[in-house]
PDB file of N, CA and C in Angstrom:
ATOM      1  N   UNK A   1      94.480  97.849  98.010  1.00  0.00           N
ATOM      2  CA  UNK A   1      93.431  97.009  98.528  1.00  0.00           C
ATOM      3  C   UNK A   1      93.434  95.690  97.770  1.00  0.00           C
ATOM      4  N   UNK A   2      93.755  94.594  98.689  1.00  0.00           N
ATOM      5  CA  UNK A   2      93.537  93.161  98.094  1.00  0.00           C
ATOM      6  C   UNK A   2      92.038  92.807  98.101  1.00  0.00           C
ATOM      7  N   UNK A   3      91.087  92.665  97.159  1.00  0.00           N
ATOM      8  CA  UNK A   3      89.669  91.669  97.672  1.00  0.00           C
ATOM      9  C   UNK A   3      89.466  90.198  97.075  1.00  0.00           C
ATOM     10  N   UNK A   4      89.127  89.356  97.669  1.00  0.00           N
ATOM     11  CA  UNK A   4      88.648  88.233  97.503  1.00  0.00           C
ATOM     12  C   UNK A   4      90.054  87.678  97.024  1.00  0.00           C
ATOM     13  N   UNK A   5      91.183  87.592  97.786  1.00  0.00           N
ATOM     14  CA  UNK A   5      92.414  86.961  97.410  1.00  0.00           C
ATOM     15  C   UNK A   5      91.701  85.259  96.966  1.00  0.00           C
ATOM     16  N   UNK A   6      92.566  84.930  96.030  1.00  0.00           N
ATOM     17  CA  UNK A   6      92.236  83.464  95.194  1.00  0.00           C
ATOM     18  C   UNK A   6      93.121  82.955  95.905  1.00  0.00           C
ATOM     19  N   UNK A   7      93.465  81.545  96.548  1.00  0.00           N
ATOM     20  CA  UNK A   7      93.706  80.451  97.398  1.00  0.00           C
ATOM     21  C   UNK A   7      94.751  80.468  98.346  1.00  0.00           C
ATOM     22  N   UNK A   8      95.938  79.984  98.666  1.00  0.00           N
ATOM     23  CA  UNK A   8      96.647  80.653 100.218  1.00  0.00           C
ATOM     24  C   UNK A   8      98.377  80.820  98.983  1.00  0.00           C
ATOM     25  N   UNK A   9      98.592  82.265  98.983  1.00  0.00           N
ATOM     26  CA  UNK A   9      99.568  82.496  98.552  1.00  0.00           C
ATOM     27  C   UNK A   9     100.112  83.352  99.157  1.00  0.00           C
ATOM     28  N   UNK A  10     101.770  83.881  99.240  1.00  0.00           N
ATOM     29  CA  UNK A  10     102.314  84.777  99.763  1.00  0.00           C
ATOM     30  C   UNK A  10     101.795  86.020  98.668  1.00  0.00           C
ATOM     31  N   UNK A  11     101.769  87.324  99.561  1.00  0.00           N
ATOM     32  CA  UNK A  11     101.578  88.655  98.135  1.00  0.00           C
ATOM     33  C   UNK A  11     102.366  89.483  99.007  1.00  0.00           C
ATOM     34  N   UNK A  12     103.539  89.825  98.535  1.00  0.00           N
ATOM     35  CA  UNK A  12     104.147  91.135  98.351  1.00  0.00           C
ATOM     36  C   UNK A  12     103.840  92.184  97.799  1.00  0.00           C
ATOM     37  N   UNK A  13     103.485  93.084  98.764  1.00  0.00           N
ATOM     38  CA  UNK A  13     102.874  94.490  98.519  1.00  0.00           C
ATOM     39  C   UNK A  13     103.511  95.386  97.301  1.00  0.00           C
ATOM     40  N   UNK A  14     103.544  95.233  95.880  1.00  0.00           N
ATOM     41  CA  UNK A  14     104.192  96.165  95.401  1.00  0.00           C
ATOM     42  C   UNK A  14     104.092  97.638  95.441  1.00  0.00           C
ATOM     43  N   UNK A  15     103.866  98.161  95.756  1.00  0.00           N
ATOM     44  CA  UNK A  15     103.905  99.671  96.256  1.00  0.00           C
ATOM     45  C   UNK A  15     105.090  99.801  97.404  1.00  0.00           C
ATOM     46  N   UNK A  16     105.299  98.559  98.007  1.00  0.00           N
ATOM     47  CA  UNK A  16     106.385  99.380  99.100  1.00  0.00           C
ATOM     48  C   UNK A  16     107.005  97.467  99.738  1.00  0.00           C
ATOM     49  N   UNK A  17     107.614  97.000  98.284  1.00  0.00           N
ATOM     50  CA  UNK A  17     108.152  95.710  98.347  1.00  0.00           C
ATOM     51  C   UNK A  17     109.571  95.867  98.703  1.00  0.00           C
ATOM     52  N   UNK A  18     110.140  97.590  98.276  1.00  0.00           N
ATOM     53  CA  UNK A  18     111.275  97.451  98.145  1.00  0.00           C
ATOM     54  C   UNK A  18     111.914  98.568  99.595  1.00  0.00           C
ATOM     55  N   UNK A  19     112.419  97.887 100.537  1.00  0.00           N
ATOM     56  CA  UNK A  19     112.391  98.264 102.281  1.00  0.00           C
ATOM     57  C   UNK A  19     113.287  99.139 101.585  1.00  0.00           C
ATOM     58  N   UNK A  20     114.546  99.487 100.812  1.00  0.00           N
ATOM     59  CA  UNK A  20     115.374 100.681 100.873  1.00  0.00           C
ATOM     60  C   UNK A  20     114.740 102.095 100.289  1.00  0.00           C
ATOM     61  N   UNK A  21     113.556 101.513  99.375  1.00  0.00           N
ATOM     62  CA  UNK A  21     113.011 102.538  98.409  1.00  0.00           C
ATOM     63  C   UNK A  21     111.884 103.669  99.381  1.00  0.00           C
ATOM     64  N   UNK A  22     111.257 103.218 100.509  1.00  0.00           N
ATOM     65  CA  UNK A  22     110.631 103.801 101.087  1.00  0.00           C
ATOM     66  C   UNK A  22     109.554 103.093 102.190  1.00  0.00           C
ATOM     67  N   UNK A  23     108.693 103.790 102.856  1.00  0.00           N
ATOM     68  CA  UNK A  23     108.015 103.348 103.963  1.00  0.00           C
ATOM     69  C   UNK A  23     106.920 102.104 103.581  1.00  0.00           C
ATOM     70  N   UNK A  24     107.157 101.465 104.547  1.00  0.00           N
ATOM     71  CA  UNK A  24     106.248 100.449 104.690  1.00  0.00           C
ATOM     72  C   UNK A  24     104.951 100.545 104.734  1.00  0.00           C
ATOM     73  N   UNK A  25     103.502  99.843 104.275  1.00  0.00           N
ATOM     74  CA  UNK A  25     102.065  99.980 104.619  1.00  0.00           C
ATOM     75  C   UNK A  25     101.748 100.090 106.150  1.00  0.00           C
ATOM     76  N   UNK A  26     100.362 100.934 106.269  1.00  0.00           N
ATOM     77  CA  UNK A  26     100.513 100.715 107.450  1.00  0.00           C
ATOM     78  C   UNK A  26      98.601 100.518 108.092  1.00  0.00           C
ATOM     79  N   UNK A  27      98.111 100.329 108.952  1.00  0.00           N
ATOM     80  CA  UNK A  27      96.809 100.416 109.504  1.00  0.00           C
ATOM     81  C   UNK A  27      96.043  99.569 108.460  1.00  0.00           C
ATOM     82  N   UNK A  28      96.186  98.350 108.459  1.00  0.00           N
ATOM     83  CA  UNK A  28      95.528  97.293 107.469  1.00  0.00           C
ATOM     84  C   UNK A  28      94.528  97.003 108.343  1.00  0.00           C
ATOM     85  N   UNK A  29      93.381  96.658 106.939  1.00  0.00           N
ATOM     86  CA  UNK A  29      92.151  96.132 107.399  1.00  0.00           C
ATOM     87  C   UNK A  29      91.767  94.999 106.945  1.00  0.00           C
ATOM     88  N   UNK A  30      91.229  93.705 107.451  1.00  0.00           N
ATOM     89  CA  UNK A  30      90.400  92.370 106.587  1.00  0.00           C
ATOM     90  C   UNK A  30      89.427  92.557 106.632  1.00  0.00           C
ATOM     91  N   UNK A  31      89.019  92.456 105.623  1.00  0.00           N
ATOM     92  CA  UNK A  31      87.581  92.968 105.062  1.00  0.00           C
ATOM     93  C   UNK A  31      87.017  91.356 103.909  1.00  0.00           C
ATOM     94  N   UNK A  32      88.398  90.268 103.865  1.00  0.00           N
ATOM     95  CA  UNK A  32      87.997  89.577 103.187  1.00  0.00           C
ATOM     96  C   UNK A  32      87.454  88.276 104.171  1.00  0.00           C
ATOM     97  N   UNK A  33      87.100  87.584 103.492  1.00  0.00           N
ATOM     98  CA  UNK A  33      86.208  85.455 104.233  1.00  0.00           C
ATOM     99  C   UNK A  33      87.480  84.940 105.343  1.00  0.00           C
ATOM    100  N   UNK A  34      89.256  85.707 104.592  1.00  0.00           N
ATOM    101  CA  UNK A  34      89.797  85.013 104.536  1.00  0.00           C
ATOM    102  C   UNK A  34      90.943  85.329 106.037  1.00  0.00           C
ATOM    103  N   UNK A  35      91.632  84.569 106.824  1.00  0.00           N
ATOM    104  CA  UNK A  35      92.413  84.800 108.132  1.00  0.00           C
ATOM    105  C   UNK A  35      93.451  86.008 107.096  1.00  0.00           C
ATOM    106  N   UNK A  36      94.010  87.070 107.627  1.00  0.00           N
ATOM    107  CA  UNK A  36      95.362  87.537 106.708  1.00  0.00           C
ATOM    108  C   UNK A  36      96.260  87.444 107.960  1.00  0.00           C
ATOM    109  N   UNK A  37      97.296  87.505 107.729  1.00  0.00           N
ATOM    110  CA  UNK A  37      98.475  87.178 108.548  1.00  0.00           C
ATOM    111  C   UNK A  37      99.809  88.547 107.423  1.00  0.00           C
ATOM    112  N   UNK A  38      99.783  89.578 108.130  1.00  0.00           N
ATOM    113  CA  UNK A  38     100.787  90.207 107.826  1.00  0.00           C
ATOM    114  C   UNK A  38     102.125  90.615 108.538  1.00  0.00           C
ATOM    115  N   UNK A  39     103.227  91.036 107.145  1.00  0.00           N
ATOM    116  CA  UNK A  39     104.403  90.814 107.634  1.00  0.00           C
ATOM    117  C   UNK A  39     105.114  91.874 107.358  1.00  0.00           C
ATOM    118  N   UNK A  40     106.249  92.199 108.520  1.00  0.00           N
ATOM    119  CA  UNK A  40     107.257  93.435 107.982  1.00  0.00           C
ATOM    120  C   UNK A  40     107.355  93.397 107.155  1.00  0.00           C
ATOM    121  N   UNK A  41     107.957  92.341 106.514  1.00  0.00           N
ATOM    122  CA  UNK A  41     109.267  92.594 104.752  1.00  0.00           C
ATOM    123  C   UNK A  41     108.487  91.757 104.130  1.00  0.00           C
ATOM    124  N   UNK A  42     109.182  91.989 102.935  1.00  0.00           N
ATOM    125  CA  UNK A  42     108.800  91.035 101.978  1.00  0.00           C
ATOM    126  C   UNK A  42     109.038  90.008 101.808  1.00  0.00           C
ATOM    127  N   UNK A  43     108.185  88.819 101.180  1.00  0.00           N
ATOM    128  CA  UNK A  43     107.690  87.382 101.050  1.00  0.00           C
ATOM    129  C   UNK A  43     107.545  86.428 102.208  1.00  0.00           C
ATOM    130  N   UNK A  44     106.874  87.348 102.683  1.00  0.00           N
ATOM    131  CA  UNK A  44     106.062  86.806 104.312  1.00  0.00           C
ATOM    132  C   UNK A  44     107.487  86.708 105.084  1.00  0.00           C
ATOM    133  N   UNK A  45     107.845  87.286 105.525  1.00  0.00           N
ATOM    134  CA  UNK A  45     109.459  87.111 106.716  1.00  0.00           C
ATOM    135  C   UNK A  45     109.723  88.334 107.357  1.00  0.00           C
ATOM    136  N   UNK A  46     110.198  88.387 108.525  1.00  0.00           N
ATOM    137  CA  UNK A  46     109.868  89.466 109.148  1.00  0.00           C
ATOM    138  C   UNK A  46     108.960  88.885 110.288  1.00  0.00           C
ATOM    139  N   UNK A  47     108.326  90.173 111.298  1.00  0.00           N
ATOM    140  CA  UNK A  47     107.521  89.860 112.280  1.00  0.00           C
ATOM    141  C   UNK A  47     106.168  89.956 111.596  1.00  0.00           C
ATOM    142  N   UNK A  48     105.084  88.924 112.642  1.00  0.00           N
ATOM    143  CA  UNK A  48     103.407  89.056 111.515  1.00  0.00           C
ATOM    144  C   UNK A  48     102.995  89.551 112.935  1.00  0.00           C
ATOM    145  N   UNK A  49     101.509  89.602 112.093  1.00  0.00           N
ATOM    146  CA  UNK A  49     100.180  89.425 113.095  1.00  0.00           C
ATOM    147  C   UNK A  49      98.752  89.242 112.273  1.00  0.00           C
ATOM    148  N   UNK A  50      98.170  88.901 112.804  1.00  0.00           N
ATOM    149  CA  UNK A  50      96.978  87.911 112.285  1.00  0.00           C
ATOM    150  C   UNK A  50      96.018  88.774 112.512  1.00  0.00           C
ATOM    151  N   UNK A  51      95.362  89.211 111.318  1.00  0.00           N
ATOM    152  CA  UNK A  51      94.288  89.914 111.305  1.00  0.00           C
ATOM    153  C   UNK A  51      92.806  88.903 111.217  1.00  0.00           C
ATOM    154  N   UNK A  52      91.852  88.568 112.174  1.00  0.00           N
ATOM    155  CA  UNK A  52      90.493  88.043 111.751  1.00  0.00           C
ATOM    156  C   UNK A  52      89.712  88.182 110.428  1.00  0.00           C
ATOM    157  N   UNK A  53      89.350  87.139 109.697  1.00  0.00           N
ATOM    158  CA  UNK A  53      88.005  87.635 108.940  1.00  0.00           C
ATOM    159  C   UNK A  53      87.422  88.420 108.878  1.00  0.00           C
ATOM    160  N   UNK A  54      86.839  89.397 107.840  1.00  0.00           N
ATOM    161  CA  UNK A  54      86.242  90.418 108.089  1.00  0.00           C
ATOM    162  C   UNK A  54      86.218  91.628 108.837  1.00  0.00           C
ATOM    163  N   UNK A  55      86.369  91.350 110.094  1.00  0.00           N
ATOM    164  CA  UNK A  55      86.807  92.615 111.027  1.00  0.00           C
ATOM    165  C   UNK A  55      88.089  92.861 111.431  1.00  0.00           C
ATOM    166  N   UNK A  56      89.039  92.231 110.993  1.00  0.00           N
ATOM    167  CA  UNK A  56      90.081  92.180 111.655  1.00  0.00           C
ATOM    168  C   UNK A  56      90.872  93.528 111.310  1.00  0.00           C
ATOM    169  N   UNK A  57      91.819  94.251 112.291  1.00  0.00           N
ATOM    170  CA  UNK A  57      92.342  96.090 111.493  1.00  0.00           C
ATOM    171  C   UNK A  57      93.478  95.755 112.510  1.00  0.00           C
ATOM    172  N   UNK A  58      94.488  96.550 111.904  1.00  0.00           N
ATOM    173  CA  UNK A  58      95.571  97.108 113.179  1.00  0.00           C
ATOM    174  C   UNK A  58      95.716  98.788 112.876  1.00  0.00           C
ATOM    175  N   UNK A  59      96.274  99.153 113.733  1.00  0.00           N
ATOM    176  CA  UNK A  59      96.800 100.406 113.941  1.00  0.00           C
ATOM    177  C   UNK A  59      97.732 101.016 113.210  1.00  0.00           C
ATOM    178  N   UNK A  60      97.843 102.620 113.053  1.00  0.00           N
ATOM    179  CA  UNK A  60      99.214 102.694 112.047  1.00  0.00           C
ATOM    180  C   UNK A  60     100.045 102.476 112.524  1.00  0.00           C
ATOM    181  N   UNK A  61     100.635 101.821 113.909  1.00  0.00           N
ATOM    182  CA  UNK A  61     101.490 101.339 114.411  1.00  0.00           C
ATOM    183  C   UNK A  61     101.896  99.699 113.646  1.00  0.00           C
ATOM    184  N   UNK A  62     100.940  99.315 113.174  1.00  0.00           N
ATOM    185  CA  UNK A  62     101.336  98.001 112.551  1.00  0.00           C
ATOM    186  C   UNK A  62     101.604  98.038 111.145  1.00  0.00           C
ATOM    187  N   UNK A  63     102.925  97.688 110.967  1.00  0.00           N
ATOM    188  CA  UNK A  63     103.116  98.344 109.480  1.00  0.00           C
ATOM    189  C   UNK A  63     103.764  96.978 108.519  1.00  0.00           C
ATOM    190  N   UNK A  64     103.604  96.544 107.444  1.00  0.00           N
ATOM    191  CA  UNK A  64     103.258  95.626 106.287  1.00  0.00           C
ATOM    192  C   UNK A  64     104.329  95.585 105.462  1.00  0.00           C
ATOM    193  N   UNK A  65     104.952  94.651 104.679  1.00  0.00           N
ATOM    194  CA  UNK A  65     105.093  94.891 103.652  1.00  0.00           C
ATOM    195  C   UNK A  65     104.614  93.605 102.384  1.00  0.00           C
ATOM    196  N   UNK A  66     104.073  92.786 103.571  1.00  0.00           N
ATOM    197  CA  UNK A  66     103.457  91.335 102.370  1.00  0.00           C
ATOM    198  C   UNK A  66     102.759  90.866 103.422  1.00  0.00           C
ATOM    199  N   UNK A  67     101.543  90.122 102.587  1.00  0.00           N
ATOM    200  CA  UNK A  67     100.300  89.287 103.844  1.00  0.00           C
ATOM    201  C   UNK A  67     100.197  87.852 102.669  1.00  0.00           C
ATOM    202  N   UNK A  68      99.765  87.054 103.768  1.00  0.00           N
ATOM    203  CA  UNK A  68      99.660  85.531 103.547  1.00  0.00           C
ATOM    204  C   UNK A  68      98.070  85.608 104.240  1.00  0.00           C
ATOM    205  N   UNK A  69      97.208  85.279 103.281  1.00  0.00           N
ATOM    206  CA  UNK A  69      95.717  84.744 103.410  1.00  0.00           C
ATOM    207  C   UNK A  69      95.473  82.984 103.715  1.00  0.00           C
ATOM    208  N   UNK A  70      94.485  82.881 104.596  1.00  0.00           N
ATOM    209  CA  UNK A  70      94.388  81.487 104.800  1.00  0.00           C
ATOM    210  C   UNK A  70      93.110  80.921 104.944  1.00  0.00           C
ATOM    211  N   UNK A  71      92.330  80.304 104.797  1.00  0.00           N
ATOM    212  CA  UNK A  71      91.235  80.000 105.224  1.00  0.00           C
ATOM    213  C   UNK A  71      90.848  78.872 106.040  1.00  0.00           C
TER     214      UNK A  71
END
């Protein structure tokens, strides 16, 4: 769980940064002020999708391995 990410940076998920080592995150929620925009692989590259402020969730069909916050 990321909260209150500090200003617009890439974050690579360390728990599952490394695509040969094992499965990707999956069913993310924004819960923060801030737009998240998550991505297959690591350091934002790969396919995204843009989770809303606060409510924004995907499915365990949508699966992570780094998010870029924006405001």
């Amino acid at each position: 769980m990321i909260e209150d990410p500090v200003g617009e940076g890439r974050i690579t998920l360390p728990e599952v940064a490394d695509p040969g080592a094992g499965a990707p995150a999956h069913s993310p929620r924004n819960r923060t002020d801030a737009t998240a925009t998550v991505f297959t692989e690591p350091d934002c590259e790969g396919d995204c999708f843009t989770l809303r402020p606060r409510t924004g969730y995907g499915s365990e069909r949508l699966v992570l391995r780094s998010v870029v916050f924006s405001r």
